[in-house]
Tab-separated table of C-alpha atoms in Angstrom:
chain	number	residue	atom	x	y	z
A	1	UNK	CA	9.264	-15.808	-197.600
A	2	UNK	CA	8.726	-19.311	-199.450
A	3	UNK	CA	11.035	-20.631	-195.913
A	4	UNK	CA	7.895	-19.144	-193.189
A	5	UNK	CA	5.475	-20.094	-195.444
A	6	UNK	CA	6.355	-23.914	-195.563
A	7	UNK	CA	6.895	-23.788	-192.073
A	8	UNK	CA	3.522	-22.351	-191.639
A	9	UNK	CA	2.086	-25.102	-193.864
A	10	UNK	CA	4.521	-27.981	-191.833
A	11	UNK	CA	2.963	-26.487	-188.685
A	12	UNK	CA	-0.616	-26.419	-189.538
A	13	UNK	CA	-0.318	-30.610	-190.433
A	14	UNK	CA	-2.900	-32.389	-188.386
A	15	UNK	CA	-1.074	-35.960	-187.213
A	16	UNK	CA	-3.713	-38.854	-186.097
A	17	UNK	CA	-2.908	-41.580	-183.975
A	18	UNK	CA	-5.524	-44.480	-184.612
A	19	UNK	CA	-5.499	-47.674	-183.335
A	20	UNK	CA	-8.005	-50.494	-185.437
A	21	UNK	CA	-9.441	-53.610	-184.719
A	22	UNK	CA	-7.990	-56.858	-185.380
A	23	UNK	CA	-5.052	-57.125	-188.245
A	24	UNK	CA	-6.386	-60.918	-189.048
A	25	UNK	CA	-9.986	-59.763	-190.331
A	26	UNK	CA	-10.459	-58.136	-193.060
A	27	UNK	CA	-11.708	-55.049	-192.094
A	28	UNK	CA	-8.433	-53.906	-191.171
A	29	UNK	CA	-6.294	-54.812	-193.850
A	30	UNK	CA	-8.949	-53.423	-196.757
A	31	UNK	CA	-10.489	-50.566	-195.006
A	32	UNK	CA	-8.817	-49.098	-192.134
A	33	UNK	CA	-5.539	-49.131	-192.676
A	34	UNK	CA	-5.050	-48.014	-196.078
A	35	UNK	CA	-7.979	-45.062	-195.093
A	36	UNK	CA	-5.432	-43.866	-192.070
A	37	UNK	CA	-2.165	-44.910	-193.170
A	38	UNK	CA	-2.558	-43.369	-196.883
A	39	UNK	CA	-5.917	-42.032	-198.183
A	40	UNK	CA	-6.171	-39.586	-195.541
A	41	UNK	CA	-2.781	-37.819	-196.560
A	42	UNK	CA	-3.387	-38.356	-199.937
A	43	UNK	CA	-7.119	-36.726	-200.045
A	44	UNK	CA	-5.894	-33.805	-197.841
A	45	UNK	CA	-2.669	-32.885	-199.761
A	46	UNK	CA	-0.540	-33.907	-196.779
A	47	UNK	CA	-2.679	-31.584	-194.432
A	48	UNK	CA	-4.249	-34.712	-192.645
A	49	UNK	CA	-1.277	-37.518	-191.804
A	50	UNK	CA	-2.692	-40.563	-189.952
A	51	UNK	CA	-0.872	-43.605	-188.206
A	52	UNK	CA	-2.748	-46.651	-187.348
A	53	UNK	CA	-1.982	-50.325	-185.710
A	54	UNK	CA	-4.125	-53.002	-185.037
A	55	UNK	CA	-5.152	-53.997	-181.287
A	56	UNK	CA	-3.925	-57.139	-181.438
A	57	UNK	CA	-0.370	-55.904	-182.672
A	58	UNK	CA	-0.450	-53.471	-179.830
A	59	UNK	CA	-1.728	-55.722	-177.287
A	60	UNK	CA	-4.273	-53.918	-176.192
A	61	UNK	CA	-7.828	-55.034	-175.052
A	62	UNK	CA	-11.115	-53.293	-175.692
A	63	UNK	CA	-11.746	-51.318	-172.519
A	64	UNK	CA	-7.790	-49.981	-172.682
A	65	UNK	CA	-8.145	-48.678	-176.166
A	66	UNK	CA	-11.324	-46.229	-174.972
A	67	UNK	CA	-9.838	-45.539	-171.748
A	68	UNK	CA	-7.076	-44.609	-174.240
A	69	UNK	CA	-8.841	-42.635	-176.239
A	70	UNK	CA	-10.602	-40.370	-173.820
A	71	UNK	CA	-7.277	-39.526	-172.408
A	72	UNK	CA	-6.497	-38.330	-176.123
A	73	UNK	CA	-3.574	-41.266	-176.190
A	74	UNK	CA	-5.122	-42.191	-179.315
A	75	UNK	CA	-6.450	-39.659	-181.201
A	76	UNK	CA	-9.335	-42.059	-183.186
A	77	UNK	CA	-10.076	-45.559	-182.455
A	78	UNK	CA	-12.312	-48.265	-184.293
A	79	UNK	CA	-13.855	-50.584	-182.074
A	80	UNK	CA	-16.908	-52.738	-181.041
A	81	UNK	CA	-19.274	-51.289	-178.558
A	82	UNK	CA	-18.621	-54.159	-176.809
A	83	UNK	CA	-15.316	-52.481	-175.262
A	84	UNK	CA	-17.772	-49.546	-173.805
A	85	UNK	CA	-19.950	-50.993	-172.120
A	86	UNK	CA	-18.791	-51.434	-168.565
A	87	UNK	CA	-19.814	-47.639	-168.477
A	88	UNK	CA	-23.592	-48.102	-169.703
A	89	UNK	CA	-25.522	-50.738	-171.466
A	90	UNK	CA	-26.096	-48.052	-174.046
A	91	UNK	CA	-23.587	-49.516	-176.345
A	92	UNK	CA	-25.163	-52.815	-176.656
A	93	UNK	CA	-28.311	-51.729	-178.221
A	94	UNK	CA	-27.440	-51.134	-181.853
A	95	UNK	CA	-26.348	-55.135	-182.193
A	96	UNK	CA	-28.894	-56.872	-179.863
A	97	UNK	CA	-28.694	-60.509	-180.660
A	98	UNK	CA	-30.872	-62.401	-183.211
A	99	UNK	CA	-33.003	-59.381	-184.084
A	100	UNK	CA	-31.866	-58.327	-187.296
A	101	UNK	CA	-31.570	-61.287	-190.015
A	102	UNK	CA	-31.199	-58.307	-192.982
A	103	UNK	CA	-28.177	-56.224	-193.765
A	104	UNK	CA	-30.282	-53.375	-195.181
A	105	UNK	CA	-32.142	-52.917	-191.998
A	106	UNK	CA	-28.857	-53.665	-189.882
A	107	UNK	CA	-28.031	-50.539	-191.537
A	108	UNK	CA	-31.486	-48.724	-190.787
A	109	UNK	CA	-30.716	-49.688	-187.165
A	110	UNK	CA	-27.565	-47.941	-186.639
A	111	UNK	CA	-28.692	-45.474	-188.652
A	112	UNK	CA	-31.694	-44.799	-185.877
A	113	UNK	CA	-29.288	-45.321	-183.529
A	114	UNK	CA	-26.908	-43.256	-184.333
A	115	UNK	CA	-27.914	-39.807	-182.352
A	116	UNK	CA	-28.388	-42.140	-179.147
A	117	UNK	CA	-24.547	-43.558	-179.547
A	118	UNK	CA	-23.207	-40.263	-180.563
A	119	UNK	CA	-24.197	-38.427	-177.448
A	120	UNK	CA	-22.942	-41.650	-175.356
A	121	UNK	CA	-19.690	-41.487	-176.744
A	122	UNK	CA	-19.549	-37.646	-176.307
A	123	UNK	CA	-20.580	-38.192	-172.343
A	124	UNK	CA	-18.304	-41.074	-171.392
A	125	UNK	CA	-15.822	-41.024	-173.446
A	126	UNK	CA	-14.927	-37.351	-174.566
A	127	UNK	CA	-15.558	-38.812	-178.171
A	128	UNK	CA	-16.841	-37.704	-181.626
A	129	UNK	CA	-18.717	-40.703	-183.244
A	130	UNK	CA	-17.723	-40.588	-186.688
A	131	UNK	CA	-19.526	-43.487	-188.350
A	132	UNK	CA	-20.983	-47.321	-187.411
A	133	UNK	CA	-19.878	-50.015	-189.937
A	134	UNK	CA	-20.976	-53.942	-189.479
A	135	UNK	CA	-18.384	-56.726	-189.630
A	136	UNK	CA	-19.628	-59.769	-191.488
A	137	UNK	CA	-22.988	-61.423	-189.357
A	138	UNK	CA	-22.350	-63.902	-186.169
A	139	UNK	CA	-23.708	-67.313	-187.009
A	140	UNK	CA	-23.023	-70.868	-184.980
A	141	UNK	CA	-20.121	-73.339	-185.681
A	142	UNK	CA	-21.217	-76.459	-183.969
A	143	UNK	CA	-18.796	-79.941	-183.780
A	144	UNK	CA	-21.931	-81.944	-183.704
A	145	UNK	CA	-24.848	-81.577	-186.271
A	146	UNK	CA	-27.250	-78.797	-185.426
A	147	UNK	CA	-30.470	-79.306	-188.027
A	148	UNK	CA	-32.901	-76.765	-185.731
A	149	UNK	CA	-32.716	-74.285	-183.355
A	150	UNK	CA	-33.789	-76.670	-180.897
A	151	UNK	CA	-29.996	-78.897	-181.712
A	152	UNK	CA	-28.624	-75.987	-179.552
A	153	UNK	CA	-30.461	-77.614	-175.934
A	154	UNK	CA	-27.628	-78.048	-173.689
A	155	UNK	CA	-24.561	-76.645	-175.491
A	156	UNK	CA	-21.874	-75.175	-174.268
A	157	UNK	CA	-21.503	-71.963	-176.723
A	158	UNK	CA	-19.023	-69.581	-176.946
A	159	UNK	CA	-19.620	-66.093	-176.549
A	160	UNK	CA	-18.257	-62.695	-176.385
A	161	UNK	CA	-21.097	-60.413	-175.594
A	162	UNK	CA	-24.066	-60.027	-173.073
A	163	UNK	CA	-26.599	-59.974	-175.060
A	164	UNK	CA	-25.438	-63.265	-177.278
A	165	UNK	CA	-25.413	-64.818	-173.805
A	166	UNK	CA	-28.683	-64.476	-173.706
A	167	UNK	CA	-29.909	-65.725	-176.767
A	168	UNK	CA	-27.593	-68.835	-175.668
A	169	UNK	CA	-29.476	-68.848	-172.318
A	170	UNK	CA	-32.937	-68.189	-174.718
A	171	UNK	CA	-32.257	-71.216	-176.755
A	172	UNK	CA	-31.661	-73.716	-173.328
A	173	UNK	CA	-27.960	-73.668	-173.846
A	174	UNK	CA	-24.862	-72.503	-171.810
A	175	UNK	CA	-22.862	-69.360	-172.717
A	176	UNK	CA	-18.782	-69.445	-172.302
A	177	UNK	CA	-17.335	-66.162	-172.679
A	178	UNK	CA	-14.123	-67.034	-174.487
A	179	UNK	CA	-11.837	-64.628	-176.291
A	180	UNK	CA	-11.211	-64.965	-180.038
A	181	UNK	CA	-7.530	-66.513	-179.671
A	182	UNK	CA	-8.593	-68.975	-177.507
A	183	UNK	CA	-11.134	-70.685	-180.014
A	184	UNK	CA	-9.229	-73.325	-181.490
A	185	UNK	CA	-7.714	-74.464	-178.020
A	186	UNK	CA	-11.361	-74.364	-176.141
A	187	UNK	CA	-13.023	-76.289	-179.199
A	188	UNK	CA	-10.194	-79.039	-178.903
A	189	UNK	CA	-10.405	-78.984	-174.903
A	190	UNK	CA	-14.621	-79.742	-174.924
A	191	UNK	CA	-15.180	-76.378	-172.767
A	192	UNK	CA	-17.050	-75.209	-175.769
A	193	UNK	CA	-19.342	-77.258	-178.473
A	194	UNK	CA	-20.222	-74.868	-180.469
A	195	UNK	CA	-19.075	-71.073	-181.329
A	196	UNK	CA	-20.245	-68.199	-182.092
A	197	UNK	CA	-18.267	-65.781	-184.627
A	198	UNK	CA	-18.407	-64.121	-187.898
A	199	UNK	CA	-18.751	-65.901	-191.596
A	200	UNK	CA	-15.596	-64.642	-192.310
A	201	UNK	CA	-13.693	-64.637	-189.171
A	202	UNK	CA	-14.636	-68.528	-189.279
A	203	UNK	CA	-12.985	-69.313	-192.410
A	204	UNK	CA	-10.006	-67.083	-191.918
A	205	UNK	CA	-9.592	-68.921	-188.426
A	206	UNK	CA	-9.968	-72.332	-190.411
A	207	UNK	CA	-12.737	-73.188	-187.726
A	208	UNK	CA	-14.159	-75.849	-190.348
A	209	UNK	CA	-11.289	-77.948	-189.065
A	210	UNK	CA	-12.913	-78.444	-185.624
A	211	UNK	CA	-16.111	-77.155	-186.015
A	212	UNK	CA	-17.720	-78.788	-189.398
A	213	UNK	CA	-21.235	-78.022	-189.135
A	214	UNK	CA	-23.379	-74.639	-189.415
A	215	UNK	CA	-25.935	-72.861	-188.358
A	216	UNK	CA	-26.427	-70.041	-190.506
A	217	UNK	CA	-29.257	-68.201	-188.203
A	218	UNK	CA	-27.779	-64.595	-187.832
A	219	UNK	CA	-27.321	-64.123	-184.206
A	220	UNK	CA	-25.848	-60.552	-184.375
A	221	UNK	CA	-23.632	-58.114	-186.794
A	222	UNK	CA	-20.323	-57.016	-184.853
A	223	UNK	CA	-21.280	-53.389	-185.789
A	224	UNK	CA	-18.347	-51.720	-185.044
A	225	UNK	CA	-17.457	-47.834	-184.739
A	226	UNK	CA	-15.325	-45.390	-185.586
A	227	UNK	CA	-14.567	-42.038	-182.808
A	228	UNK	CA	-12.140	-38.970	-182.538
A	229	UNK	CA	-11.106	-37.823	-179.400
A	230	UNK	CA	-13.637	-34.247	-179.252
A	231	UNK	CA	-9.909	-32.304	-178.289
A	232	UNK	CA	-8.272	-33.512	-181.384
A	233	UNK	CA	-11.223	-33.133	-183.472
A	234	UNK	CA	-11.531	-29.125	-182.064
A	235	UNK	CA	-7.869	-29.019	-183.732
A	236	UNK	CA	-9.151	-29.357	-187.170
A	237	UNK	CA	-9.972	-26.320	-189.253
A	238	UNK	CA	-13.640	-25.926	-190.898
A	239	UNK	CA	-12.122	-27.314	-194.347
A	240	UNK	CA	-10.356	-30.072	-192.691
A	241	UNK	CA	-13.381	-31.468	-190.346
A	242	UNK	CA	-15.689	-31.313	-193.626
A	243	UNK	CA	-13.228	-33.036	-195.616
A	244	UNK	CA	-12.521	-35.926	-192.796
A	245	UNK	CA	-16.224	-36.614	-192.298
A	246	UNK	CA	-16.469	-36.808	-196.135
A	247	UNK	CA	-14.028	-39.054	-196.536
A	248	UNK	CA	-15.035	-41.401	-193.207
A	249	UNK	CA	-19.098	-41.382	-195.017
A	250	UNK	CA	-16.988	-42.415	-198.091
A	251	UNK	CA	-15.418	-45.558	-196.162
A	252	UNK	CA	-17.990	-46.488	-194.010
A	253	UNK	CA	-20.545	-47.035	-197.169
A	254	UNK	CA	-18.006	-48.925	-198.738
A	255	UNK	CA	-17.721	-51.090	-195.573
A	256	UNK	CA	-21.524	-51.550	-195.691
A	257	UNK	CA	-21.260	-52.360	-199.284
A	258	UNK	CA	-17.884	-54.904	-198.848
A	259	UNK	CA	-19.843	-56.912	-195.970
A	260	UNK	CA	-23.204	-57.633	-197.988
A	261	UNK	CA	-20.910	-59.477	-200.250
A	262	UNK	CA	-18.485	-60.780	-197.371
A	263	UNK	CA	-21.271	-63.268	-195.950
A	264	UNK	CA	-21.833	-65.041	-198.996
A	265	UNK	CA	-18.293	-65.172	-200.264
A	266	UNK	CA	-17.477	-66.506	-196.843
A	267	UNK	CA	-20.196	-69.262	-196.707
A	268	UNK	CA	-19.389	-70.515	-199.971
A	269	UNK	CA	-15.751	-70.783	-198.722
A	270	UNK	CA	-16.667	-72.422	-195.346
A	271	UNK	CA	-19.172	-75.310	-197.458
A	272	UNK	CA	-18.606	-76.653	-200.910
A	273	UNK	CA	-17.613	-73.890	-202.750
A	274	UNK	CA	-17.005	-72.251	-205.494
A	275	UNK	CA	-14.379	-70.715	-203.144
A	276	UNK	CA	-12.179	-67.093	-204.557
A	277	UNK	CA	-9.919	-67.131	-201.447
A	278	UNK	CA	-8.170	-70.477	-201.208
A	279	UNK	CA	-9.648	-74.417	-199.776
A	280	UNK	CA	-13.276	-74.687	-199.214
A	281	UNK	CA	-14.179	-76.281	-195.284
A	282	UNK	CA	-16.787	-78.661	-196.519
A	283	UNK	CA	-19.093	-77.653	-193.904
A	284	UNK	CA	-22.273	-78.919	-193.435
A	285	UNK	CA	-24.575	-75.857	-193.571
A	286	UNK	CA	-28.102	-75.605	-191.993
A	287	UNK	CA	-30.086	-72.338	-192.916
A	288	UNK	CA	-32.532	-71.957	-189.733
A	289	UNK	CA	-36.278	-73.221	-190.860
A	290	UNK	CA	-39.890	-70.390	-190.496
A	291	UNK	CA	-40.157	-72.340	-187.218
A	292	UNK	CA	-36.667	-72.050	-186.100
A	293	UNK	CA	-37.236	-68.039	-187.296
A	294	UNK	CA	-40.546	-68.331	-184.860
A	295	UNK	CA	-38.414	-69.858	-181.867
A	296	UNK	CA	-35.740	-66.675	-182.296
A	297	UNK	CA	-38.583	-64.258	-182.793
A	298	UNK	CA	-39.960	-65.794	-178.951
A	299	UNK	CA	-36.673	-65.453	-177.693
A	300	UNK	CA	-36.130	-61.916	-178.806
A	301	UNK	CA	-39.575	-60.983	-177.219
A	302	UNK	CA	-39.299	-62.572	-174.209
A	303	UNK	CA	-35.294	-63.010	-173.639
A	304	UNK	CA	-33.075	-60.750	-175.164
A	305	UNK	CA	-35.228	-57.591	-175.143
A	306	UNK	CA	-36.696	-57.294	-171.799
A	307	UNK	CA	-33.275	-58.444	-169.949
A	308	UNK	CA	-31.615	-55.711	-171.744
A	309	UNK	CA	-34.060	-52.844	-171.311
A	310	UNK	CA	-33.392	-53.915	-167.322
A	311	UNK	CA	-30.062	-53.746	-167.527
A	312	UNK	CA	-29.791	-50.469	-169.549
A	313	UNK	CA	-33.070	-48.907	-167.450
A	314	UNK	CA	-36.007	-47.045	-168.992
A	315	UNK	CA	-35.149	-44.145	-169.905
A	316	UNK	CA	-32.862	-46.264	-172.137
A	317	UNK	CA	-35.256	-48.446	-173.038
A	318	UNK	CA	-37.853	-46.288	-174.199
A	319	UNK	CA	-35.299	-44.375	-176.168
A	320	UNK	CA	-34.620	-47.702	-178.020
A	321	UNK	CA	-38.640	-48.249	-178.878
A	322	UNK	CA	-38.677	-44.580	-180.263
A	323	UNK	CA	-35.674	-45.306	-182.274
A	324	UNK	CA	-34.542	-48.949	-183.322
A	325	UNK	CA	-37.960	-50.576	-182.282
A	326	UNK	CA	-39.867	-48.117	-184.389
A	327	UNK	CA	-37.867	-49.844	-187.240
A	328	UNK	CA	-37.979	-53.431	-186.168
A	329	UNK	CA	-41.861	-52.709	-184.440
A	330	UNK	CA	-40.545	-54.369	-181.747
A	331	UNK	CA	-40.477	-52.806	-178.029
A	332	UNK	CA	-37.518	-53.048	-174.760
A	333	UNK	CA	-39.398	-52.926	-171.138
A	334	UNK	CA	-42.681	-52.635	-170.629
């Protein structure tokens, strides 16, 4: 009896295929892979087994991973809603550039968001949205001092998203849409002057070596998700979807938590110090002045939001003013 039994049990053993984001940041190593690649099998007795690699191990780009995961390929991908959005401007507006300078109302914002992403996710993408966790806030690495917003006239900045393109454009500078990799060798070649990336991302990179001046005016979060193909997910038994979404609200607060500490350990690291992961950069740091914090707030108004809310339409847009604008009392469109 003991022999069906086990089989039974072997049988009923739910196997997830994940792919994260990228294995050089540290959301990866900390958070996602130990969550899939242990913590799941551990919390679930061996009922829930996950797998996960990186993207950049599996050479895979943004758009392949959620074509990827719709096709149930993957089973549950993290990712930046950056990779959906040549199927709707949707994605974007969670992490609209420049408009959050707080993590605790980042965190309002996706929270208000949430419903509107969720549904997107289930519509394009045949894909449960499980949770929205921020990566440590986008800032500007310049080669040349940058004491003002107004520093940024004319350069060339790096970019990796629409809407930081136009806070680039906003500000009287150019955007370059250049991929992560290809930092270090566009910095050296003068296509870019200045970058924009995460706290941490910059000091893992070592961009202090070509870049060695900041401006430390938050120009976006890199909120990131988390979705299970809806298939996979109708797999699970009652027990086993209540215990995965416990586990995932688990995770994703400690994420939260981890990257309200990230930013500051990283700045300290990137200037003088003290530094608890290795050399400090030595950059120069700039925090943006109230009239700097004026200029973005002009931007946002006039730039960033109303481009957007024509891109994404108004239906869209007036979703957003219900939802994240209620929080920020700001409004998309007209």
């Amino acid at each position: 009896m003991s022999g069906i039994s086990g089989l039974l049990a072997a049988n009923d053993t739910i196997i997830i295929k994940a792919v994260g984001t990228w294995g050089y940041f540290s959301n990866y190593p900390k958070h996602e892979e130990p969550f899939w690649n242990q913590h799941i099998a551990d919390v679930s007795g061996g009922d829930i087994v996950g797998e996960i690699k990186p993207q950049d191990e599996l050479g895979l780009r943004g758009f392949e991973i959620m074509r990827l995961l719709k096709s149930g390929v993957f089973d549950f991908a993290f990712g930046l809603p950056a990779y959906a959005m040549q199927e709707s401007e949707i994605f974007e507006g969670a992490d609209l550039s420049s408009l959050v300078q707080n993590i605790a109302v980042q965190k309002k914002v996706a929270a208000a968001y949430f419903p509107t992403l969720e549904r997107a996710f289930t519509e394009k993408y045949n894909a449960k949205l499980m949770m929205l966790y921020p990566f440590p806030s986008q800032m500007i690495w310049c080669k040349k001092p940058v004491n003002s917003i107004e520093d940024l006239k004319g350069k060339r900045i790096r970019v990796f998203l629409t809407t930081l393109g136009d806070f680039v454009e906003g500000v009287g500078a150019i955007p370059v849409s250049v991929a992560y990799h290809d930092v270090p060798n566009a910095l050296a070649n003068d296509r870019v002057d200045c970058v924009i990336t995460g706290t941490m991302s910059a000091y893992t990179a070592q961009l202090y070596k070509l870049t060695p001046y900041g401006f430390t005016l938050r120009v976006g979060w890199g909120l990131a998700f988390g979705a299970i193909n809806i298939n996979k997910w109708n797999r699970l038994s009652e027990p086993q979807k209540k215990l995965l979404q416990q586990e995932i609200s688990i995770l994703t607060e400690n994420m939260w938590r981890e990257t309200a500490t990230e930013d500051a350990i990283a700045l300290a690291c990137l200037s003088a110090g003290p530094c608890s992961l290795g050399e400090t950069g030595n950059m120069v740091l700039v925090e943006p002045s109230k009239s700097d914090l004026l200029i973005r707030d002009k931007i946002a108004t006039e730039v960033i939001l109303p481009r957007w809310a024509q891109r994404c339409g108004p239906e869209c847009a007036s979703n957003w003013n219900r939802t994240v604008g209620k929080i920020l009392h700001l409004r998309a469109g007209n």
